JSON list of C-alpha atoms in Angstrom, two decimals:
[
{"chain": "A", "resi": 1, "resn": "MET", "atom": "CA", "xyz": [-0.36, 0.05, 0.29]},
{"chain": "A", "resi": 2, "resn": "GLY", "atom": "CA", "xyz": [0.98, 2.52, 1.52]},
{"chain": "A", "resi": 3, "resn": "VAL", "atom": "CA", "xyz": [3.91, 4.75, 1.72]},
{"chain": "A", "resi": 4, "resn": "ASN", "atom": "CA", "xyz": [3.54, 5.62, -1.79]},
{"chain": "A", "resi": 5, "resn": "ARG", "atom": "CA", "xyz": [-0.21, 6.07, -1.76]},
{"chain": "A", "resi": 6, "resn": "GLU", "atom": "CA", "xyz": [-1.54, 9.34, -0.65]},
{"chain": "A", "resi": 7, "resn": "LEU", "atom": "CA", "xyz": [-2.74, 9.02, 2.23]},
{"chain": "A", "resi": 8, "resn": "HIS", "atom": "CA", "xyz": [-4.87, 11.79, 2.38]},
{"chain": "A", "resi": 9, "resn": "GLY", "atom": "CA", "xyz": [-8.23, 11.14, 4.27]},
{"chain": "A", "resi": 10, "resn": "VAL", "atom": "CA", "xyz": [-7.40, 8.19, 6.18]},
{"chain": "A", "resi": 11, "resn": "ASP", "atom": "CA", "xyz": [-7.64, 8.61, 9.52]},
{"chain": "A", "resi": 12, "resn": "VAL", "atom": "CA", "xyz": [-6.91, 4.42, 10.46]},
{"chain": "A", "resi": 13, "resn": "VAL", "atom": "CA", "xyz": [-5.36, 1.89, 8.72]},
{"chain": "A", "resi": 14, "resn": "ILE", "atom": "CA", "xyz": [-5.41, -1.62, 10.22]},
{"chain": "A", "resi": 15, "resn": "LEU", "atom": "CA", "xyz": [-2.29, -4.01, 9.44]},
{"chain": "A", "resi": 16, "resn": "ASP", "atom": "CA", "xyz": [-2.63, -7.87, 9.67]},
{"chain": "A", "resi": 17, "resn": "GLY", "atom": "CA", "xyz": [-1.02, -10.27, 8.44]},
{"chain": "A", "resi": 18, "resn": "ARG", "atom": "CA", "xyz": [1.00, -13.24, 10.48]},
{"chain": "A", "resi": 19, "resn": "SER", "atom": "CA", "xyz": [3.80, -12.97, 12.04]},
{"chain": "A", "resi": 20, "resn": "GLY", "atom": "CA", "xyz": [7.55, -11.76, 10.23]},
{"chain": "A", "resi": 21, "resn": "SER", "atom": "CA", "xyz": [4.96, -10.30, 7.35]},
{"chain": "A", "resi": 22, "resn": "GLY", "atom": "CA", "xyz": [5.85, -7.13, 7.63]},
{"chain": "A", "resi": 23, "resn": "LYS", "atom": "CA", "xyz": [3.75, -5.66, 9.59]},
{"chain": "A", "resi": 24, "resn": "THR", "atom": "CA", "xyz": [4.93, -3.47, 12.02]},
{"chain": "A", "resi": 25, "resn": "SER", "atom": "CA", "xyz": [7.75, -2.63, 9.06]},
{"chain": "A", "resi": 26, "resn": "LEU", "atom": "CA", "xyz": [5.39, -1.15, 7.10]},
{"chain": "A", "resi": 27, "resn": "ALA", "atom": "CA", "xyz": [3.60, 0.58, 10.48]},
{"chain": "A", "resi": 28, "resn": "ALA", "atom": "CA", "xyz": [6.81, 2.46, 10.09]},
{"chain": "A", "resi": 29, "resn": "ARG", "atom": "CA", "xyz": [7.37, 3.18, 6.84]},
{"chain": "A", "resi": 30, "resn": "ILE", "atom": "CA", "xyz": [2.81, 4.52, 7.06]},
{"chain": "A", "resi": 31, "resn": "ALA", "atom": "CA", "xyz": [3.05, 7.03, 10.76]},
{"chain": "A", "resi": 32, "resn": "GLU", "atom": "CA", "xyz": [7.33, 8.39, 8.25]},
{"chain": "A", "resi": 33, "resn": "ARG", "atom": "CA", "xyz": [4.54, 9.27, 5.51]},
{"chain": "A", "resi": 34, "resn": "PHE", "atom": "CA", "xyz": [1.82, 11.15, 7.89]},
{"chain": "A", "resi": 35, "resn": "ARG", "atom": "CA", "xyz": [4.66, 12.50, 9.93]},
{"chain": "A", "resi": 36, "resn": "ALA", "atom": "CA", "xyz": [5.64, 13.90, 6.01]},
{"chain": "A", "resi": 37, "resn": "ASP", "atom": "CA", "xyz": [2.41, 15.36, 4.95]},
{"chain": "A", "resi": 38, "resn": "GLY", "atom": "CA", "xyz": [2.11, 16.97, 8.72]},
{"chain": "A", "resi": 39, "resn": "ARG", "atom": "CA", "xyz": [-0.28, 14.80, 10.29]},
{"chain": "A", "resi": 40, "resn": "PRO", "atom": "CA", "xyz": [1.67, 12.39, 13.00]},
{"chain": "A", "resi": 41, "resn": "ALA", "atom": "CA", "xyz": [0.22, 9.72, 14.04]},
{"chain": "A", "resi": 42, "resn": "ALA", "atom": "CA", "xyz": [-0.70, 7.46, 17.27]},
{"chain": "A", "resi": 43, "resn": "VAL", "atom": "CA", "xyz": [0.58, 3.48, 16.98]},
{"chain": "A", "resi": 44, "resn": "LEU", "atom": "CA", "xyz": [-1.31, 0.67, 18.36]},
{"chain": "A", "resi": 45, "resn": "HIS", "atom": "CA", "xyz": [0.50, -2.71, 18.69]},
{"chain": "A", "resi": 46, "resn": "VAL", "atom": "CA", "xyz": [-2.03, -5.41, 19.34]},
{"chain": "A", "resi": 47, "resn": "GLU", "atom": "CA", "xyz": [1.23, -7.36, 20.77]},
{"chain": "A", "resi": 48, "resn": "ASP", "atom": "CA", "xyz": [0.44, -4.45, 23.95]},
{"chain": "A", "resi": 49, "resn": "LEU", "atom": "CA", "xyz": [-3.01, -6.77, 24.65]},
{"chain": "A", "resi": 50, "resn": "TYR", "atom": "CA", "xyz": [-1.78, -9.68, 24.25]},
{"chain": "A", "resi": 51, "resn": "PRO", "atom": "CA", "xyz": [-2.16, -10.96, 28.25]},
{"chain": "A", "resi": 52, "resn": "GLY", "atom": "CA", "xyz": [1.36, -13.82, 27.40]},
{"chain": "A", "resi": 53, "resn": "TRP", "atom": "CA", "xyz": [1.85, -16.60, 24.06]},
{"chain": "A", "resi": 54, "resn": "ASP", "atom": "CA", "xyz": [-1.87, -17.61, 24.91]},
{"chain": "A", "resi": 55, "resn": "GLY", "atom": "CA", "xyz": [-3.56, -14.33, 24.50]},
{"chain": "A", "resi": 56, "resn": "LEU", "atom": "CA", "xyz": [-3.69, -13.32, 20.60]},
{"chain": "A", "resi": 57, "resn": "ALA", "atom": "CA", "xyz": [-7.84, -13.88, 20.09]},
{"chain": "A", "resi": 58, "resn": "ALA", "atom": "CA", "xyz": [-7.71, -11.84, 23.99]},
{"chain": "A", "resi": 59, "resn": "GLY", "atom": "CA", "xyz": [-5.44, -9.19, 22.77]},
{"chain": "A", "resi": 60, "resn": "SER", "atom": "CA", "xyz": [-7.17, -8.91, 19.49]},
{"chain": "A", "resi": 61, "resn": "ARG", "atom": "CA", "xyz": [-10.25, -8.21, 21.21]},
{"chain": "A", "resi": 62, "resn": "ALA", "atom": "CA", "xyz": [-9.13, -5.72, 23.32]},
{"chain": "A", "resi": 63, "resn": "VAL", "atom": "CA", "xyz": [-8.42, -3.27, 20.74]},
{"chain": "A", "resi": 64, "resn": "PRO", "atom": "CA", "xyz": [-13.03, -2.51, 20.47]},
{"chain": "A", "resi": 65, "resn": "GLU", "atom": "CA", "xyz": [-12.35, -1.15, 24.42]},
{"chain": "A", "resi": 66, "resn": "ALA", "atom": "CA", "xyz": [-8.95, 0.36, 23.94]},
{"chain": "A", "resi": 67, "resn": "LEU", "atom": "CA", "xyz": [-10.49, 2.38, 20.64]},
{"chain": "A", "resi": 68, "resn": "ALA", "atom": "CA", "xyz": [-13.13, 3.27, 23.04]},
{"chain": "A", "resi": 69, "resn": "MET", "atom": "CA", "xyz": [-11.64, 4.23, 25.98]},
{"chain": "A", "resi": 70, "resn": "GLY", "atom": "CA", "xyz": [-9.01, 5.73, 24.63]},
{"chain": "A", "resi": 71, "resn": "VAL", "atom": "CA", "xyz": [-6.31, 4.08, 27.20]},
{"chain": "A", "resi": 72, "resn": "TYR", "atom": "CA", "xyz": [-5.17, 0.64, 27.07]},
{"chain": "A", "resi": 73, "resn": "ARG", "atom": "CA", "xyz": [-2.34, -1.18, 29.61]},
{"chain": "A", "resi": 74, "resn": "ARG", "atom": "CA", "xyz": [0.40, -2.67, 27.69]},
{"chain": "A", "resi": 75, "resn": "TYR", "atom": "CA", "xyz": [1.52, -6.26, 27.99]},
{"chain": "A", "resi": 76, "resn": "ASP", "atom": "CA", "xyz": [5.28, -6.25, 30.03]},
{"chain": "A", "resi": 77, "resn": "TRP", "atom": "CA", "xyz": [6.36, -8.90, 28.05]},
{"chain": "A", "resi": 78, "resn": "GLU", "atom": "CA", "xyz": [9.32, -9.57, 30.44]},
{"chain": "A", "resi": 79, "resn": "ALA", "atom": "CA", "xyz": [7.53, -9.15, 33.70]},
{"chain": "A", "resi": 80, "resn": "ARG", "atom": "CA", "xyz": [4.58, -11.40, 32.01]},
{"chain": "A", "resi": 81, "resn": "ALA", "atom": "CA", "xyz": [1.87, -9.29, 33.33]},
{"chain": "A", "resi": 82, "resn": "PHE", "atom": "CA", "xyz": [0.17, -6.18, 32.62]},
{"chain": "A", "resi": 83, "resn": "ALA", "atom": "CA", "xyz": [1.99, -2.41, 32.86]},
{"chain": "A", "resi": 84, "resn": "GLU", "atom": "CA", "xyz": [1.43, 1.28, 32.96]},
{"chain": "A", "resi": 85, "resn": "ARG", "atom": "CA", "xyz": [-1.58, 2.61, 30.82]},
{"chain": "A", "resi": 86, "resn": "VAL", "atom": "CA", "xyz": [-1.01, 3.49, 27.23]},
{"chain": "A", "resi": 87, "resn": "PRO", "atom": "CA", "xyz": [-3.14, 7.08, 26.00]},
{"chain": "A", "resi": 88, "resn": "VAL", "atom": "CA", "xyz": [-4.64, 6.21, 22.37]},
{"chain": "A", "resi": 89, "resn": "PRO", "atom": "CA", "xyz": [-4.91, 9.74, 20.96]},
{"chain": "A", "resi": 90, "resn": "ALA", "atom": "CA", "xyz": [-7.51, 11.22, 19.79]},
{"chain": "A", "resi": 91, "resn": "GLY", "atom": "CA", "xyz": [-7.64, 13.93, 17.00]},
{"chain": "A", "resi": 92, "resn": "VAL", "atom": "CA", "xyz": [-4.25, 12.30, 15.25]},
{"chain": "A", "resi": 93, "resn": "PRO", "atom": "CA", "xyz": [-4.48, 9.12, 12.72]},
{"chain": "A", "resi": 94, "resn": "LEU", "atom": "CA", "xyz": [-4.28, 5.66, 14.52]},
{"chain": "A", "resi": 95, "resn": "ILE", "atom": "CA", "xyz": [-2.12, 2.84, 13.18]},
{"chain": "A", "resi": 96, "resn": "ILE", "atom": "CA", "xyz": [-3.13, -0.21, 14.49]},
{"chain": "A", "resi": 97, "resn": "GLU", "atom": "CA", "xyz": [-0.79, -2.91, 13.53]},
{"chain": "A", "resi": 98, "resn": "GLY", "atom": "CA", "xyz": [-0.37, -6.94, 14.87]},
{"chain": "A", "resi": 99, "resn": "CYS", "atom": "CA", "xyz": [-1.85, -10.27, 14.19]},
{"chain": "A", "resi": 100, "resn": "GLY", "atom": "CA", "xyz": [-5.69, -9.51, 14.72]},
{"chain": "A", "resi": 101, "resn": "ALA", "atom": "CA", "xyz": [-6.29, -6.55, 14.01]},
{"chain": "A", "resi": 102, "resn": "LEU", "atom": "CA", "xyz": [-8.50, -6.86, 11.26]},
{"chain": "A", "resi": 103, "resn": "THR", "atom": "CA", "xyz": [-11.80, -8.30, 12.68]},
{"chain": "A", "resi": 104, "resn": "ALA", "atom": "CA", "xyz": [-15.12, -7.20, 11.92]},
{"chain": "A", "resi": 105, "resn": "ALA", "atom": "CA", "xyz": [-15.04, -5.90, 15.60]},
{"chain": "A", "resi": 106, "resn": "ASN", "atom": "CA", "xyz": [-12.35, -4.00, 15.12]},
{"chain": "A", "resi": 107, "resn": "LEU", "atom": "CA", "xyz": [-13.10, -2.35, 11.73]},
{"chain": "A", "resi": 108, "resn": "ALA", "atom": "CA", "xyz": [-16.48, -1.18, 13.66]},
{"chain": "A", "resi": 109, "resn": "ALA", "atom": "CA", "xyz": [-14.64, -0.01, 16.43]},
{"chain": "A", "resi": 110, "resn": "ALA", "atom": "CA", "xyz": [-11.98, 1.94, 13.84]},
{"chain": "A", "resi": 111, "resn": "VAL", "atom": "CA", "xyz": [-15.10, 3.41, 11.74]},
{"chain": "A", "resi": 112, "resn": "ALA", "atom": "CA", "xyz": [-16.66, 4.22, 15.39]},
{"chain": "A", "resi": 113, "resn": "ARG", "atom": "CA", "xyz": [-13.69, 5.60, 16.23]},
{"chain": "A", "resi": 114, "resn": "VAL", "atom": "CA", "xyz": [-13.36, 8.11, 12.89]},
{"chain": "A", "resi": 115, "resn": "ARG", "atom": "CA", "xyz": [-17.09, 8.71, 13.50]},
{"chain": "A", "resi": 116, "resn": "ALA", "atom": "CA", "xyz": [-16.78, 10.36, 16.44]},
{"chain": "A", "resi": 117, "resn": "GLY", "atom": "CA", "xyz": [-13.65, 13.03, 15.45]},
{"chain": "A", "resi": 118, "resn": "SER", "atom": "CA", "xyz": [-16.14, 14.04, 12.71]},
{"chain": "A", "resi": 119, "resn": "SER", "atom": "CA", "xyz": [-19.21, 13.85, 15.07]},
{"chain": "A", "resi": 120, "resn": "GLU", "atom": "CA", "xyz": [-16.64, 16.20, 17.66]},
{"chain": "A", "resi": 121, "resn": "ARG", "atom": "CA", "xyz": [-15.54, 18.48, 14.85]},
{"chain": "A", "resi": 122, "resn": "VAL", "atom": "CA", "xyz": [-19.50, 19.00, 13.10]},
{"chain": "A", "resi": 123, "resn": "GLY", "atom": "CA", "xyz": [-20.26, 20.36, 17.10]},
{"chain": "A", "resi": 124, "resn": "ALA", "atom": "CA", "xyz": [-17.01, 22.47, 17.84]},
{"chain": "A", "resi": 125, "resn": "ASP", "atom": "CA", "xyz": [-19.04, 23.86, 14.31]},
{"chain": "A", "resi": 126, "resn": "ALA", "atom": "CA", "xyz": [-22.40, 24.14, 15.32]},
{"chain": "A", "resi": 127, "resn": "ALA", "atom": "CA", "xyz": [-21.83, 25.02, 19.06]},
{"chain": "A", "resi": 128, "resn": "GLU", "atom": "CA", "xyz": [-20.67, 28.30, 17.23]},
{"chain": "A", "resi": 129, "resn": "ARG", "atom": "CA", "xyz": [-23.01, 28.48, 14.39]},
{"chain": "A", "resi": 130, "resn": "VAL", "atom": "CA", "xyz": [-25.85, 28.07, 16.35]},
{"chain": "A", "resi": 131, "resn": "GLY", "atom": "CA", "xyz": [-25.47, 27.40, 20.26]},
{"chain": "A", "resi": 132, "resn": "ALA", "atom": "CA", "xyz": [-24.56, 24.58, 22.73]},
{"chain": "A", "resi": 133, "resn": "GLY", "atom": "CA", "xyz": [-28.06, 23.28, 21.83]},
{"chain": "A", "resi": 134, "resn": "ALA", "atom": "CA", "xyz": [-27.17, 22.21, 18.24]},
{"chain": "A", "resi": 135, "resn": "ALA", "atom": "CA", "xyz": [-24.01, 20.45, 19.69]},
{"chain": "A", "resi": 136, "resn": "GLU", "atom": "CA", "xyz": [-25.79, 18.68, 22.42]},
{"chain": "A", "resi": 137, "resn": "GLN", "atom": "CA", "xyz": [-27.77, 17.22, 19.84]},
{"chain": "A", "resi": 138, "resn": "VAL", "atom": "CA", "xyz": [-25.28, 16.11, 17.26]},
{"chain": "A", "resi": 139, "resn": "ARG", "atom": "CA", "xyz": [-23.46, 14.82, 20.37]},
{"chain": "A", "resi": 140, "resn": "ALA", "atom": "CA", "xyz": [-26.51, 12.41, 21.19]},
{"chain": "A", "resi": 141, "resn": "ASP", "atom": "CA", "xyz": [-26.87, 11.15, 17.49]},
{"chain": "A", "resi": 142, "resn": "ALA", "atom": "CA", "xyz": [-22.83, 10.27, 18.46]},
{"chain": "A", "resi": 143, "resn": "ALA", "atom": "CA", "xyz": [-23.94, 8.32, 21.02]},
{"chain": "A", "resi": 144, "resn": "GLU", "atom": "CA", "xyz": [-26.86, 7.11, 19.31]},
{"chain": "A", "resi": 145, "resn": "ARG", "atom": "CA", "xyz": [-24.49, 5.23, 16.84]},
{"chain": "A", "resi": 146, "resn": "ALA", "atom": "CA", "xyz": [-21.93, 4.06, 19.21]},
{"chain": "A", "resi": 147, "resn": "ARG", "atom": "CA", "xyz": [-24.86, 2.07, 20.64]},
{"chain": "A", "resi": 148, "resn": "ALA", "atom": "CA", "xyz": [-25.92, 0.39, 17.17]},
{"chain": "A", "resi": 149, "resn": "GLY", "atom": "CA", "xyz": [-22.10, -0.36, 16.17]},
{"chain": "A", "resi": 150, "resn": "ALA", "atom": "CA", "xyz": [-22.20, -2.80, 20.10]},
{"chain": "A", "resi": 151, "resn": "ALA", "atom": "CA", "xyz": [-25.44, -3.92, 19.38]},
{"chain": "A", "resi": 152, "resn": "ALA", "atom": "CA", "xyz": [-23.96, -5.21, 16.49]},
{"chain": "A", "resi": 153, "resn": "ARG", "atom": "CA", "xyz": [-20.57, -6.24, 17.63]},
{"chain": "A", "resi": 154, "resn": "ARG", "atom": "CA", "xyz": [-23.33, -8.07, 20.37]},
{"chain": "A", "resi": 155, "resn": "SER", "atom": "CA", "xyz": [-24.68, -9.78, 17.67]},
{"chain": "A", "resi": 156, "resn": "ALA", "atom": "CA", "xyz": [-21.79, -10.89, 15.98]},
{"chain": "A", "resi": 157, "resn": "ASP", "atom": "CA", "xyz": [-20.18, -12.88, 18.98]},
{"chain": "A", "resi": 158, "resn": "GLY", "atom": "CA", "xyz": [-23.09, -14.36, 19.79]},
{"chain": "A", "resi": 159, "resn": "ALA", "atom": "CA", "xyz": [-23.21, -16.46, 16.51]},
{"chain": "A", "resi": 160, "resn": "ALA", "atom": "CA", "xyz": [-19.39, -17.95, 17.88]},
{"chain": "A", "resi": 161, "resn": "PRO", "atom": "CA", "xyz": [-18.76, -21.24, 19.01]},
{"chain": "A", "resi": 162, "resn": "GLY", "atom": "CA", "xyz": [-21.35, -23.86, 20.71]},
{"chain": "A", "resi": 163, "resn": "ARG", "atom": "CA", "xyz": [-23.28, -22.69, 18.22]},
{"chain": "A", "resi": 164, "resn": "SER", "atom": "CA", "xyz": [-23.60, -25.09, 14.98]},
{"chain": "A", "resi": 165, "resn": "ALA", "atom": "CA", "xyz": [-26.30, -23.94, 12.96]},
{"chain": "A", "resi": 166, "resn": "ALA", "atom": "CA", "xyz": [-22.95, -23.11, 9.92]},
{"chain": "A", "resi": 167, "resn": "GLY", "atom": "CA", "xyz": [-20.60, -22.77, 11.74]},
{"chain": "A", "resi": 168, "resn": "THR", "atom": "CA", "xyz": [-17.50, -21.28, 11.38]},
{"chain": "A", "resi": 169, "resn": "GLY", "atom": "CA", "xyz": [-18.69, -20.13, 7.62]},
{"chain": "A", "resi": 170, "resn": "GLU", "atom": "CA", "xyz": [-22.25, -17.97, 10.00]},
{"chain": "A", "resi": 171, "resn": "ARG", "atom": "CA", "xyz": [-19.23, -16.97, 12.41]},
{"chain": "A", "resi": 172, "resn": "VAL", "atom": "CA", "xyz": [-17.42, -15.27, 9.75]},
{"chain": "A", "resi": 173, "resn": "ALA", "atom": "CA", "xyz": [-20.87, -13.87, 7.41]},
{"chain": "A", "resi": 174, "resn": "ALA", "atom": "CA", "xyz": [-22.52, -12.32, 11.00]},
{"chain": "A", "resi": 175, "resn": "MET", "atom": "CA", "xyz": [-19.01, -10.46, 11.55]},
{"chain": "A", "resi": 176, "resn": "ARG", "atom": "CA", "xyz": [-18.94, -9.32, 8.14]},
{"chain": "A", "resi": 177, "resn": "ALA", "atom": "CA", "xyz": [-22.45, -8.17, 8.27]},
{"chain": "A", "resi": 178, "resn": "ALA", "atom": "CA", "xyz": [-21.80, -6.72, 12.27]},
{"chain": "A", "resi": 179, "resn": "GLY", "atom": "CA", "xyz": [-18.54, -4.63, 10.61]},
{"chain": "A", "resi": 180, "resn": "GLU", "atom": "CA", "xyz": [-21.38, -3.59, 7.88]},
{"chain": "A", "resi": 181, "resn": "ILE", "atom": "CA", "xyz": [-23.80, -2.60, 10.27]},
{"chain": "A", "resi": 182, "resn": "ALA", "atom": "CA", "xyz": [-21.99, -0.36, 12.16]},
{"chain": "A", "resi": 183, "resn": "GLY", "atom": "CA", "xyz": [-19.37, 0.47, 9.55]},
{"chain": "A", "resi": 184, "resn": "GLY", "atom": "CA", "xyz": [-21.07, 0.94, 6.72]},
{"chain": "A", "resi": 185, "resn": "SER", "atom": "CA", "xyz": [-19.33, 2.25, 3.57]},
{"chain": "A", "resi": 186, "resn": "GLY", "atom": "CA", "xyz": [-20.10, 5.24, 4.19]},
{"chain": "A", "resi": 187, "resn": "ALA", "atom": "CA", "xyz": [-17.61, 8.22, 3.87]},
{"chain": "A", "resi": 188, "resn": "ALA", "atom": "CA", "xyz": [-16.59, 7.47, 7.87]},
{"chain": "A", "resi": 189, "resn": "ARG", "atom": "CA", "xyz": [-15.24, 3.90, 6.38]},
{"chain": "A", "resi": 190, "resn": "GLN", "atom": "CA", "xyz": [-13.70, 5.40, 3.50]},
{"chain": "A", "resi": 191, "resn": "ARG", "atom": "CA", "xyz": [-11.58, 7.01, 5.94]},
{"chain": "A", "resi": 192, "resn": "VAL", "atom": "CA", "xyz": [-10.33, 3.22, 7.27]},
{"chain": "A", "resi": 193, "resn": "ARG", "atom": "CA", "xyz": [-8.25, 1.37, 5.05]},
{"chain": "A", "resi": 194, "resn": "ALA", "atom": "CA", "xyz": [-7.33, -2.29, 6.09]},
{"chain": "A", "resi": 195, "resn": "VAL", "atom": "CA", "xyz": [-5.01, -3.84, 4.76]},
{"chain": "A", "resi": 196, "resn": "TRP", "atom": "CA", "xyz": [-3.72, -7.96, 5.10]},
{"chain": "A", "resi": 197, "resn": "LEU", "atom": "CA", "xyz": [0.26, -9.05, 4.36]},
{"chain": "A", "resi": 198, "resn": "ASP", "atom": "CA", "xyz": [0.45, -12.36, 2.77]},
{"chain": "A", "resi": 199, "resn": "CYS", "atom": "CA", "xyz": [3.76, -13.77, 3.17]},
{"chain": "A", "resi": 200, "resn": "PRO", "atom": "CA", "xyz": [5.52, -17.55, 2.56]},
{"chain": "A", "resi": 201, "resn": "GLU", "atom": "CA", "xyz": [6.19, -18.69, 5.94]},
{"chain": "A", "resi": 202, "resn": "ALA", "atom": "CA", "xyz": [9.88, -19.82, 5.76]},
{"chain": "A", "resi": 203, "resn": "LEU", "atom": "CA", "xyz": [10.54, -15.89, 4.44]},
{"chain": "A", "resi": 204, "resn": "ARG", "atom": "CA", "xyz": [8.02, -15.46, 7.63]},
{"chain": "A", "resi": 205, "resn": "ARG", "atom": "CA", "xyz": [9.67, -18.07, 10.00]},
{"chain": "A", "resi": 206, "resn": "GLU", "atom": "CA", "xyz": [13.57, -16.11, 8.93]},
{"chain": "A", "resi": 207, "resn": "ARG", "atom": "CA", "xyz": [12.03, -12.37, 9.87]},
{"chain": "A", "resi": 208, "resn": "ALA", "atom": "CA", "xyz": [10.60, -13.19, 13.20]},
{"chain": "A", "resi": 209, "resn": "LEU", "atom": "CA", "xyz": [13.36, -15.08, 14.62]},
{"chain": "A", "resi": 210, "resn": "ALA", "atom": "CA", "xyz": [16.34, -13.01, 13.30]},
{"chain": "A", "resi": 211, "resn": "ARG", "atom": "CA", "xyz": [14.31, -9.51, 14.35]},
{"chain": "A", "resi": 212, "resn": "ASP", "atom": "CA", "xyz": [12.85, -12.04, 18.06]},
{"chain": "A", "resi": 213, "resn": "GLY", "atom": "CA", "xyz": [14.79, -15.02, 17.86]},
{"chain": "A", "resi": 214, "resn": "ASP", "atom": "CA", "xyz": [15.82, -15.64, 21.71]},
{"chain": "A", "resi": 215, "resn": "VAL", "atom": "CA", "xyz": [12.45, -15.18, 22.83]},
{"chain": "A", "resi": 216, "resn": "PHE", "atom": "CA", "xyz": [9.99, -16.69, 19.96]},
{"chain": "A", "resi": 217, "resn": "ALA", "atom": "CA", "xyz": [12.18, -19.36, 18.78]},
{"chain": "A", "resi": 218, "resn": "PRO", "atom": "CA", "xyz": [10.67, -21.77, 21.91]},
{"chain": "A", "resi": 219, "resn": "HIS", "atom": "CA", "xyz": [6.82, -20.53, 21.19]},
{"chain": "A", "resi": 220, "resn": "TRP", "atom": "CA", "xyz": [6.72, -20.26, 16.99]},
{"chain": "A", "resi": 221, "resn": "GLU", "atom": "CA", "xyz": [4.71, -23.19, 16.92]},
{"chain": "A", "resi": 222, "resn": "ARG", "atom": "CA", "xyz": [2.55, -21.96, 19.95]},
{"chain": "A", "resi": 223, "resn": "TRP", "atom": "CA", "xyz": [2.07, -19.07, 18.37]},
{"chain": "A", "resi": 224, "resn": "ALA", "atom": "CA", "xyz": [1.52, -20.31, 14.21]},
{"chain": "A", "resi": 225, "resn": "ALA", "atom": "CA", "xyz": [-1.17, -22.35, 15.96]},
{"chain": "A", "resi": 226, "resn": "GLN", "atom": "CA", "xyz": [-3.76, -20.05, 17.07]},
{"chain": "A", "resi": 227, "resn": "GLU", "atom": "CA", "xyz": [-2.51, -17.75, 14.00]},
{"chain": "A", "resi": 228, "resn": "ALA", "atom": "CA", "xyz": [-4.28, -20.56, 12.05]},
{"chain": "A", "resi": 229, "resn": "ALA", "atom": "CA", "xyz": [-7.18, -20.87, 14.01]},
{"chain": "A", "resi": 230, "resn": "PHE", "atom": "CA", "xyz": [-7.72, -17.03, 14.16]},
{"chain": "A", "resi": 231, "resn": "PHE", "atom": "CA", "xyz": [-7.35, -16.57, 10.88]},
{"chain": "A", "resi": 232, "resn": "ALA", "atom": "CA", "xyz": [-9.45, -19.16, 10.31]},
{"chain": "A", "resi": 233, "resn": "ALA", "atom": "CA", "xyz": [-12.26, -18.12, 12.13]},
{"chain": "A", "resi": 234, "resn": "HIS", "atom": "CA", "xyz": [-12.52, -14.61, 11.18]},
{"chain": "A", "resi": 235, "resn": "GLU", "atom": "CA", "xyz": [-11.19, -14.14, 7.56]},
{"chain": "A", "resi": 236, "resn": "PRO", "atom": "CA", "xyz": [-8.98, -10.89, 7.49]},
{"chain": "A", "resi": 237, "resn": "TRP", "atom": "CA", "xyz": [-8.14, -11.26, 4.05]},
{"chain": "A", "resi": 238, "resn": "ALA", "atom": "CA", "xyz": [-12.03, -10.79, 3.40]},
{"chain": "A", "resi": 239, "resn": "LEU", "atom": "CA", "xyz": [-12.20, -7.39, 5.03]},
{"chain": "A", "resi": 240, "resn": "ALA", "atom": "CA", "xyz": [-9.21, -6.09, 3.46]},
{"chain": "A", "resi": 241, "resn": "ASP", "atom": "CA", "xyz": [-9.50, -3.29, 1.51]},
{"chain": "A", "resi": 242, "resn": "GLU", "atom": "CA", "xyz": [-5.86, -4.32, 0.35]},
{"chain": "A", "resi": 243, "resn": "VAL", "atom": "CA", "xyz": [-4.36, -7.17, 0.25]},
{"chain": "A", "resi": 244, "resn": "ILE", "atom": "CA", "xyz": [-0.10, -7.28, -0.36]},
{"chain": "A", "resi": 245, "resn": "ALA", "atom": "CA", "xyz": [2.89, -9.29, -0.88]},
{"chain": "A", "resi": 246, "resn": "CYS", "atom": "CA", "xyz": [5.33, -9.06, 1.28]},
{"chain": "A", "resi": 247, "resn": "ASP", "atom": "CA", "xyz": [9.15, -7.86, -0.51]},
{"chain": "A", "resi": 248, "resn": "VAL", "atom": "CA", "xyz": [10.84, -11.28, -1.39]}
]
């Protein structure tokens, strides 16, 4: 994508892919491009939300709350515990990168963040033009949209494990529907860019172990099994605006 494409009008970039596919490197290049355009971006690394080596799914599920609350607790991998609170600043571009970054729920949460930012801007303009009453109505409308998005995400979660109606396929369909209901295809959705990075396993493993070998090597198979199960359930490539083959 990315660094060679115009980022004007993009407020959130979501980067997902298996370990070693280049997410963190691409996030850094996109952040640099945002800076060059005069819009310094914040970066949310999903690995800061995983509660340890068995926490891919839990970390992914924590993304919507981090966006809604504007803060999260960073997982300290050395201490094996959650540590300090880290803000997710509003009003700036946001890059969300990591395994599990792109799900229907996370996409809907990113769109909700964009809508909230737009509503704040519209609310400020309304207050200047016609007083506090109009601004309050704008905020009420934004809150109603947020409640609708939360209801859609709960509906998607209800279609998950335990239901045999159609297994994984229906779950994915429900999550896609939730993404469309909560995110839609309007202006706010167009300000979110979702990307899946595709890369051969041998190259991914070589990259990941070259970077984090001493720490990652004992856990590679354990983590890869989680990736396989999680991505089979969520099919992030089907939610992506763009699929990028990694450089070889």
